Short mmCIF file of C-alpha atoms and ligand atoms in Angstrom, two decimals:
data_model
loop_
_atom_site.label_atom_id
_atom_site.label_comp_id
_atom_site.label_asym_id
_atom_site.label_seq_id
_atom_site.Cartn_x
_atom_site.Cartn_y
_atom_site.Cartn_z
CA MET A 1 -24.71 46.52 48.00
CA SER A 2 -27.36 44.54 47.32
CA GLN A 3 -31.21 44.72 47.95
CA ALA A 4 -32.74 44.28 51.44
CA GLN A 5 -34.85 40.65 51.42
CA SER A 6 -37.87 40.09 53.82
CA VAL A 7 -36.70 36.52 56.60
CA GLU A 8 -39.73 34.21 57.48
CA LEU A 9 -39.63 32.17 59.94
CA ALA A 10 -42.53 29.12 59.85
CA ALA A 11 -42.93 27.06 62.83
CA VAL A 12 -39.54 27.10 63.16
CA THR A 13 -38.13 24.26 65.92
CA LYS A 14 -34.60 23.94 67.18
CA ARG A 15 -34.40 20.73 69.69
CA TYR A 16 -30.86 19.90 70.68
CA ASP A 17 -30.41 16.38 71.63
CA ASN A 18 -33.56 15.88 73.93
CA ALA A 19 -33.79 19.48 74.77
CA LEU A 20 -36.41 22.00 73.16
CA ALA A 21 -34.49 25.30 72.93
CA VAL A 22 -36.50 26.77 69.80
CA ASP A 23 -40.59 25.73 70.06
CA ALA A 24 -42.29 26.73 66.99
CA ILE A 25 -41.80 30.19 66.37
CA SER A 26 -43.51 31.98 63.26
CA LEU A 27 -42.21 35.70 62.48
CA LYS A 28 -42.04 37.95 59.26
CA ILE A 29 -39.43 40.24 58.65
CA LYS A 30 -39.97 42.74 56.37
CA ALA A 31 -37.01 43.72 53.65
CA GLY A 32 -35.08 46.95 55.62
CA THR A 33 -36.47 46.29 59.03
CA TYR A 34 -34.29 46.33 62.31
CA CYS A 35 -35.65 43.91 64.07
CA CYS A 36 -33.83 43.01 67.10
CA LEU A 37 -34.45 39.96 69.26
CA LEU A 38 -34.84 40.43 72.89
CA GLY A 39 -35.17 37.81 75.89
CA PRO A 40 -33.34 36.41 78.36
CA SER A 41 -30.43 34.33 78.32
CA GLY A 42 -31.56 30.78 77.28
CA CYS A 43 -34.12 32.17 75.67
CA GLY A 44 -33.19 30.87 71.94
CA LYS A 45 -31.87 33.81 71.06
CA SER A 46 -29.12 32.61 68.83
CA SER A 47 -29.74 29.18 68.02
CA THR A 48 -32.36 31.12 66.06
CA LEU A 49 -30.08 33.67 64.69
CA ARG A 50 -27.56 31.00 63.92
CA MET A 51 -30.37 28.80 61.91
CA ILE A 52 -31.02 31.84 59.95
CA ALA A 53 -27.63 32.40 58.96
CA GLY A 54 -27.29 28.84 58.25
CA HIS A 55 -25.07 27.68 60.54
CA GLU A 56 -26.99 25.42 62.64
CA GLU A 57 -29.64 23.11 61.04
CA VAL A 58 -33.48 23.77 61.37
CA THR A 59 -34.95 20.91 63.65
CA ASP A 60 -38.66 21.43 61.72
CA GLY A 61 -40.38 24.57 60.00
CA ASP A 62 -38.84 26.74 57.01
CA ILE A 63 -36.52 29.59 57.20
CA VAL A 64 -37.70 31.79 54.40
CA ILE A 65 -35.40 34.13 52.46
CA GLY A 66 -36.51 36.88 50.15
CA GLN A 67 -39.22 34.11 48.27
CA ARG A 68 -36.69 31.38 48.79
CA VAL A 69 -36.63 28.42 51.11
CA VAL A 70 -33.35 28.53 52.09
CA ASN A 71 -33.03 25.12 55.06
CA ASN A 72 -30.89 23.26 52.92
CA ASP A 73 -28.76 26.13 51.43
CA THR A 74 -25.36 26.96 52.71
CA PRO A 75 -24.42 30.64 54.31
CA ALA A 76 -23.09 31.84 51.40
CA GLU A 77 -26.20 30.81 49.64
CA ARG A 78 -28.55 32.83 51.35
CA GLY A 79 -27.03 36.05 51.03
CA THR A 80 -26.90 36.85 54.37
CA ALA A 81 -23.44 37.83 56.67
CA MET A 82 -23.18 37.43 60.54
CA MET A 83 -21.49 39.43 63.12
CA PHE A 84 -19.77 37.82 66.22
CA GLN A 85 -19.91 39.03 69.64
CA ASN A 86 -15.75 37.95 69.80
CA TYR A 87 -15.16 40.17 66.56
CA ALA A 88 -12.98 37.18 65.37
CA LEU A 89 -10.44 39.54 63.54
CA PHE A 90 -7.44 37.72 61.99
CA PRO A 91 -4.10 39.21 64.06
CA HIS A 92 -1.70 39.03 61.44
CA LEU A 93 -3.77 40.67 59.05
CA SER A 94 -3.73 44.38 58.87
CA VAL A 95 -7.61 45.91 59.02
CA ALA A 96 -8.15 46.30 55.28
CA GLU A 97 -6.80 43.07 54.01
CA ASN A 98 -9.54 41.84 57.32
CA VAL A 99 -12.06 43.63 55.76
CA ALA A 100 -10.97 42.16 52.45
CA PHE A 101 -10.72 38.81 53.42
CA SER A 102 -13.78 37.40 51.32
CA LEU A 103 -12.59 38.84 48.28
CA HIS A 104 -9.30 37.35 48.90
CA MET A 105 -11.31 33.81 49.28
CA LYS A 106 -12.59 34.86 45.40
CA GLY A 107 -9.60 35.55 43.96
CA VAL A 108 -10.01 38.76 43.57
CA ALA A 109 -6.80 40.89 43.19
CA ARG A 110 -4.83 42.61 45.82
CA ALA A 111 -6.10 46.42 44.32
CA GLU A 112 -9.06 45.79 43.57
CA ARG A 113 -10.01 44.38 47.39
CA LEU A 114 -8.10 47.17 48.92
CA ALA A 115 -10.02 49.63 46.96
CA ARG A 116 -13.61 48.07 48.29
CA ALA A 117 -12.01 47.27 51.66
CA ALA A 118 -11.00 51.48 51.50
CA THR A 119 -15.10 52.22 50.59
CA MET A 120 -16.20 50.06 53.23
CA LEU A 121 -13.85 51.94 56.11
CA GLU A 122 -15.38 54.85 55.16
CA LEU A 123 -18.64 53.34 56.19
CA VAL A 124 -17.98 52.62 59.53
CA SER A 125 -15.35 55.58 60.04
CA MET A 126 -12.06 53.74 59.81
CA GLU A 127 -10.52 54.63 56.81
CA ASP A 128 -7.35 56.46 58.46
CA TYR A 129 -7.13 52.80 60.38
CA ALA A 130 -6.67 50.53 56.86
CA HIS A 131 -2.52 49.35 57.66
CA ARG A 132 -3.06 48.88 61.14
CA LEU A 133 -3.22 45.50 62.91
CA PRO A 134 -6.22 44.69 64.69
CA ASN A 135 -4.20 44.60 68.42
CA GLN A 136 -3.15 48.19 67.54
CA LEU A 137 -6.81 49.35 67.75
CA SER A 138 -9.89 49.74 70.90
CA GLY A 139 -12.44 47.39 71.19
CA GLY A 140 -15.12 49.48 69.56
CA GLN A 141 -12.91 50.02 66.42
CA GLN A 142 -12.37 46.35 66.26
CA GLN A 143 -16.04 46.15 66.09
CA ARG A 144 -16.00 48.63 63.28
CA VAL A 145 -13.80 46.19 61.54
CA ALA A 146 -15.45 43.15 62.16
CA LEU A 147 -18.53 45.22 60.93
CA ALA A 148 -16.97 46.33 57.61
CA ARG A 149 -16.04 42.68 57.23
CA ALA A 150 -18.95 40.91 57.55
CA LEU A 151 -20.84 43.98 55.25
CA MET A 152 -18.25 43.67 52.84
CA THR A 153 -20.03 40.35 51.15
CA LYS A 154 -22.43 42.67 50.27
CA PRO A 155 -25.49 40.62 52.62
CA SER A 156 -29.21 41.63 51.48
CA VAL A 157 -29.55 40.40 55.79
CA LEU A 158 -27.10 41.47 58.26
CA LEU A 159 -27.19 38.89 61.54
CA LEU A 160 -25.98 40.31 65.04
CA ASP A 161 -24.88 38.42 67.95
CA GLU A 162 -24.69 40.63 70.89
CA PRO A 163 -22.77 42.98 69.19
CA LEU A 164 -22.42 45.74 71.73
CA SER A 165 -21.96 43.58 75.06
CA ALA A 166 -17.91 43.58 74.95
CA LEU A 167 -18.11 47.09 74.96
CA ASP A 168 -18.48 50.21 77.72
CA PRO A 169 -21.68 51.64 78.67
CA PHE A 170 -20.12 55.23 76.91
CA LEU A 171 -18.75 53.00 73.70
CA ARG A 172 -22.30 50.65 73.54
CA VAL A 173 -24.36 53.84 73.20
CA ARG A 174 -22.21 55.29 70.33
CA MET A 175 -22.24 52.65 68.57
CA ARG A 176 -25.99 51.91 68.35
CA SER A 177 -26.21 54.64 66.84
CA GLU A 178 -23.93 53.98 64.46
CA LEU A 179 -25.29 50.56 63.75
CA ARG A 180 -28.79 52.66 63.28
CA ARG A 181 -27.16 54.82 60.77
CA ILE A 182 -25.54 51.73 58.54
CA GLN A 183 -28.36 50.15 58.36
CA SER A 184 -30.42 52.71 57.18
CA GLU A 185 -28.38 54.38 54.67
CA LEU A 186 -27.82 50.57 53.60
CA GLY A 187 -31.35 49.80 53.62
CA ILE A 188 -30.63 46.26 54.09
CA THR A 189 -32.52 43.73 57.15
CA PHE A 190 -30.61 44.00 60.00
CA ILE A 191 -31.65 41.17 62.92
CA HIS A 192 -30.09 42.05 65.95
CA VAL A 193 -29.67 39.75 69.00
CA THR A 194 -29.90 41.14 72.46
CA HIS A 195 -30.91 40.84 75.73
CA SER A 196 -31.10 44.43 76.97
CA GLN A 197 -34.37 46.30 76.56
CA GLU A 198 -32.44 49.50 75.84
CA GLU A 199 -30.56 48.58 72.77
CA ALA A 200 -33.81 47.01 71.65
CA MET A 201 -35.89 49.78 72.02
CA ALA A 202 -33.16 52.38 71.14
CA LEU A 203 -32.70 50.33 67.90
CA ALA A 204 -35.50 48.35 66.66
CA ASP A 205 -38.27 48.87 64.07
CA LEU A 206 -39.14 45.40 65.04
CA MET A 207 -39.06 44.40 69.01
CA VAL A 208 -39.17 40.24 69.71
CA VAL A 209 -39.58 39.35 72.76
CA MET A 210 -38.46 35.86 73.69
CA ASN A 211 -39.28 33.59 76.64
CA ASP A 212 -38.40 30.10 76.38
CA GLY A 213 -37.92 29.36 73.14
CA ARG A 214 -41.04 30.81 71.86
CA ILE A 215 -41.78 34.43 70.75
CA VAL A 216 -44.13 36.10 73.70
CA GLN A 217 -44.50 39.33 71.61
CA ALA A 218 -43.38 40.77 68.36
CA ALA A 219 -44.83 44.97 67.68
CA PRO A 220 -42.69 48.07 67.42
CA PRO A 221 -40.76 49.01 70.53
CA ARG A 222 -43.45 51.72 71.43
CA GLU A 223 -46.12 49.11 71.36
CA ILE A 224 -45.12 46.77 73.39
CA TYR A 225 -43.76 49.60 76.09
CA ASN A 226 -47.90 51.22 75.99
CA ALA A 227 -49.28 47.37 75.51
CA PRO A 228 -47.28 45.08 76.67
CA ARG A 229 -49.29 41.26 76.65
CA THR A 230 -48.36 39.51 79.27
CA PRO A 231 -46.85 40.01 82.63
CA PHE A 232 -43.10 38.30 81.51
CA VAL A 233 -43.26 41.27 78.99
CA ALA A 234 -44.02 43.95 81.07
CA ARG A 235 -41.50 42.82 83.58
CA PHE A 236 -38.71 42.17 81.32
CA ILE A 237 -38.72 45.85 79.42
CA GLY A 238 -39.18 47.73 82.97
CA GLY A 239 -40.95 50.71 84.00
CA HIS A 240 -43.97 49.19 84.74
CA ASN A 241 -46.36 48.09 87.75
CA ILE A 242 -48.06 44.63 87.80
CA LEU A 243 -51.44 44.49 89.71
CA GLU A 244 -54.17 42.47 90.56
CA ASP A 245 -57.39 44.46 89.60
CA GLY A 246 -60.86 43.41 90.68
CA ASP A 247 -60.68 39.92 88.92
CA ARG A 248 -57.93 41.42 86.14
CA THR A 249 -54.08 41.39 85.74
CA ILE A 250 -53.22 45.23 84.83
CA THR A 251 -49.73 47.02 84.22
CA LEU A 252 -49.12 50.67 84.75
CA ARG A 253 -46.22 52.29 83.74
CA ALA A 254 -44.27 53.87 86.81
CA ASP A 255 -44.57 57.20 85.27
CA ASP A 256 -48.30 56.92 85.18
CA LEU A 257 -48.67 56.55 89.03
CA ALA A 258 -49.42 59.59 91.08
CA VAL A 259 -48.18 60.05 94.22
CA LEU A 260 -50.72 61.99 96.41
CA SER A 261 -49.16 63.52 99.71
CA ASP A 262 -52.84 63.17 100.76
CA ALA A 263 -53.28 59.44 101.75
CA GLY A 264 -57.21 60.05 102.14
CA ALA A 265 -57.78 62.04 98.48
CA SER A 266 -60.51 61.30 96.76
CA ASP A 267 -58.57 60.20 93.58
CA ALA A 268 -56.49 57.64 95.97
CA ARG A 269 -56.59 54.29 94.18
CA ARG A 270 -54.13 52.86 96.97
CA ARG A 271 -52.81 53.86 100.34
CA ALA A 272 -48.55 53.15 100.91
CA THR A 273 -45.35 53.90 102.49
CA VAL A 274 -42.63 55.02 100.89
CA SER A 275 -40.26 52.55 101.24
CA GLU A 276 -37.53 54.04 98.97
CA ILE A 277 -36.44 57.15 96.94
CA GLU A 278 -33.99 56.68 94.45
CA TYR A 279 -32.59 60.01 92.87
CA ARG A 280 -31.70 59.83 89.22
CA GLY A 281 -31.42 63.17 87.63
CA VAL A 282 -34.19 63.33 85.13
CA ASP A 283 -36.49 62.05 87.51
CA VAL A 284 -36.79 60.13 90.87
CA ARG A 285 -37.53 56.80 91.33
CA ILE A 286 -40.13 55.93 94.30
CA GLY A 287 -40.69 52.67 95.88
CA LEU A 288 -43.66 52.11 97.30
CA GLU A 289 -45.58 49.20 99.98
CA THR A 290 -49.46 49.42 99.71
CA GLU A 291 -51.72 47.97 102.63
CA ALA A 292 -52.50 45.03 100.60
CA GLY A 293 -48.93 44.85 100.39
CA GLU A 294 -48.49 45.61 96.44
CA SER A 295 -44.67 47.05 95.86
CA LEU A 296 -45.12 49.55 93.51
CA THR A 297 -42.52 51.82 92.29
CA ALA A 298 -43.43 55.49 90.79
CA VAL A 299 -41.12 57.52 88.58
CA ILE A 300 -41.85 61.13 88.41
CA GLY A 301 -39.88 63.97 87.23
CA GLU A 302 -36.93 65.67 88.93
CA ARG A 303 -38.60 69.21 89.41
CA ALA A 304 -42.28 68.14 90.13
CA PHE A 305 -40.95 65.34 92.94
CA PHE A 306 -38.68 68.77 94.67
CA ASP A 307 -41.70 71.35 94.32
CA GLN A 308 -43.61 68.85 97.25
CA PRO A 309 -40.26 66.22 98.47
CA LEU A 310 -41.41 63.02 100.18
CA THR A 311 -39.30 60.96 102.80
CA PRO A 312 -39.30 57.62 103.09
CA GLY A 313 -41.61 56.57 105.68
CA ALA A 314 -44.17 58.50 104.58
CA VAL A 315 -47.95 57.34 104.01
CA VAL A 316 -49.28 59.10 100.85
CA GLY A 317 -52.11 57.99 98.39
CA VAL A 318 -51.53 56.46 95.10
CA GLY A 319 -53.86 57.10 91.67
CA TRP A 320 -53.55 56.44 88.17
CA ARG A 321 -56.26 57.42 85.33
CA THR A 322 -58.60 54.93 84.47
CA ASP A 323 -56.81 54.87 81.10
CA ALA A 324 -53.41 54.79 81.77
CA ALA A 325 -54.23 50.61 82.89
CA HIS A 326 -53.52 48.01 80.66
CA VAL A 327 -54.69 45.06 80.90
CA LEU A 328 -52.52 41.52 80.98
CA THR A 329 -53.18 38.48 79.18
CA LEU A 330 -51.75 35.72 81.96
CA ASP A 331 -48.58 34.02 80.82
CA ARG A 332 -49.17 30.37 79.67
P1 ADP B 1 -30.09 32.52 74.20
O1 ADP B 1 -29.63 33.16 72.77
O2 ADP B 1 -31.26 33.41 74.18
O3 ADP B 1 -29.17 32.84 75.59
P2 ADP B 1 -29.86 30.17 72.95
O4 ADP B 1 -30.31 30.07 71.20
O5 ADP B 1 -27.81 30.39 72.77
O6 ADP B 1 -30.53 31.01 73.98
O7 ADP B 1 -29.96 28.35 73.84
C1 ADP B 1 -31.32 28.48 73.84
C2 ADP B 1 -31.45 26.66 75.01
O8 ADP B 1 -30.73 26.06 74.27
C3 ADP B 1 -30.45 27.27 75.90
O9 ADP B 1 -31.37 26.34 77.08
C4 ADP B 1 -29.13 26.51 75.72
O10 ADP B 1 -27.81 25.87 76.99
C5 ADP B 1 -29.41 25.45 74.93
N1 ADP B 1 -27.86 25.24 73.58
C6 ADP B 1 -27.80 26.15 73.05
N2 ADP B 1 -26.90 25.71 72.40
C7 ADP B 1 -26.26 24.27 72.35
C8 ADP B 1 -25.85 23.40 71.94
N3 ADP B 1 -25.00 23.28 71.12
N4 ADP B 1 -26.06 22.26 72.41
C9 ADP B 1 -26.89 21.82 73.49
N5 ADP B 1 -27.82 22.60 73.54
C10 ADP B 1 -27.79 24.01 73.23
#
């Protein structure tokens, strides 16, 4: 495999005609990082990825891979490879020939390219399927083949555009851990676009939250979960309550709210009515409407909830430790 490379975006902008899709974003991704670009549909993730790949021109700013500005390089010259959402395998070629296709283009002899494809198929646990045609494979298997094919060019940076979105939930979780394993085995840089916060949190060393063509926050997932920078980030990653507290806007994790059966308890900061109870197996989600008209969500461990079960309509107190409140910066 080739060496991992760092990727840097320096005030990168993308316009389509007059529409601003990516607005002067700057980001440094260290070599060997698993980076996820996360955000709602239309926020500019794919445009950013395609500009790194060289499939889309940069309107302004620089893309730097390793020490080199690559704005004018072809995709092949950049040392990147892209894995697409639809796997785009050649239907008439066997799995092995699909994986070896880039070597075929380079004129590598058949025996050698099949031998190299076999090694790559082993990496993605598909060595027993080398002779099949793509339509004889499940979606998850086709995706492994597409991954092997992208890795065949020995990229120093692998770009993945919503690679798991076509899979059913069970396979998605399995492939997610496969991706993580392969990335750490190869040690190369992965940049993975997703709109799923769960996927980004599970995979990323560096999670980049985008909104409206800009980067709102870039940090390790745990840092983002514990200290979302803005109300948008807190809402997007989920599991948070946003409240006005005096003249500040704060966020509180749903699992940091205490629901007190005595609404007048001295540690109650709000009085609220239980609006909803949702059983989720490992825990219970409680919807609360405060007297001030705020909607809050508390999450309580399953056993703790059933020690003192509540029902909708109950009037309760809601408390939290002072240090659980995290102050947000208002969105621009
Ligand atoms: P995401 O991947 O986050 O969904 P995209 O990068 O695909 O976002 O799109 C960002 C914005 O740019 C959207 O408003 C989208 O409609 C627009 N856009 C994307 N591709 C094109 C294109 N080829 N021509 C014109 N507008 C585009």
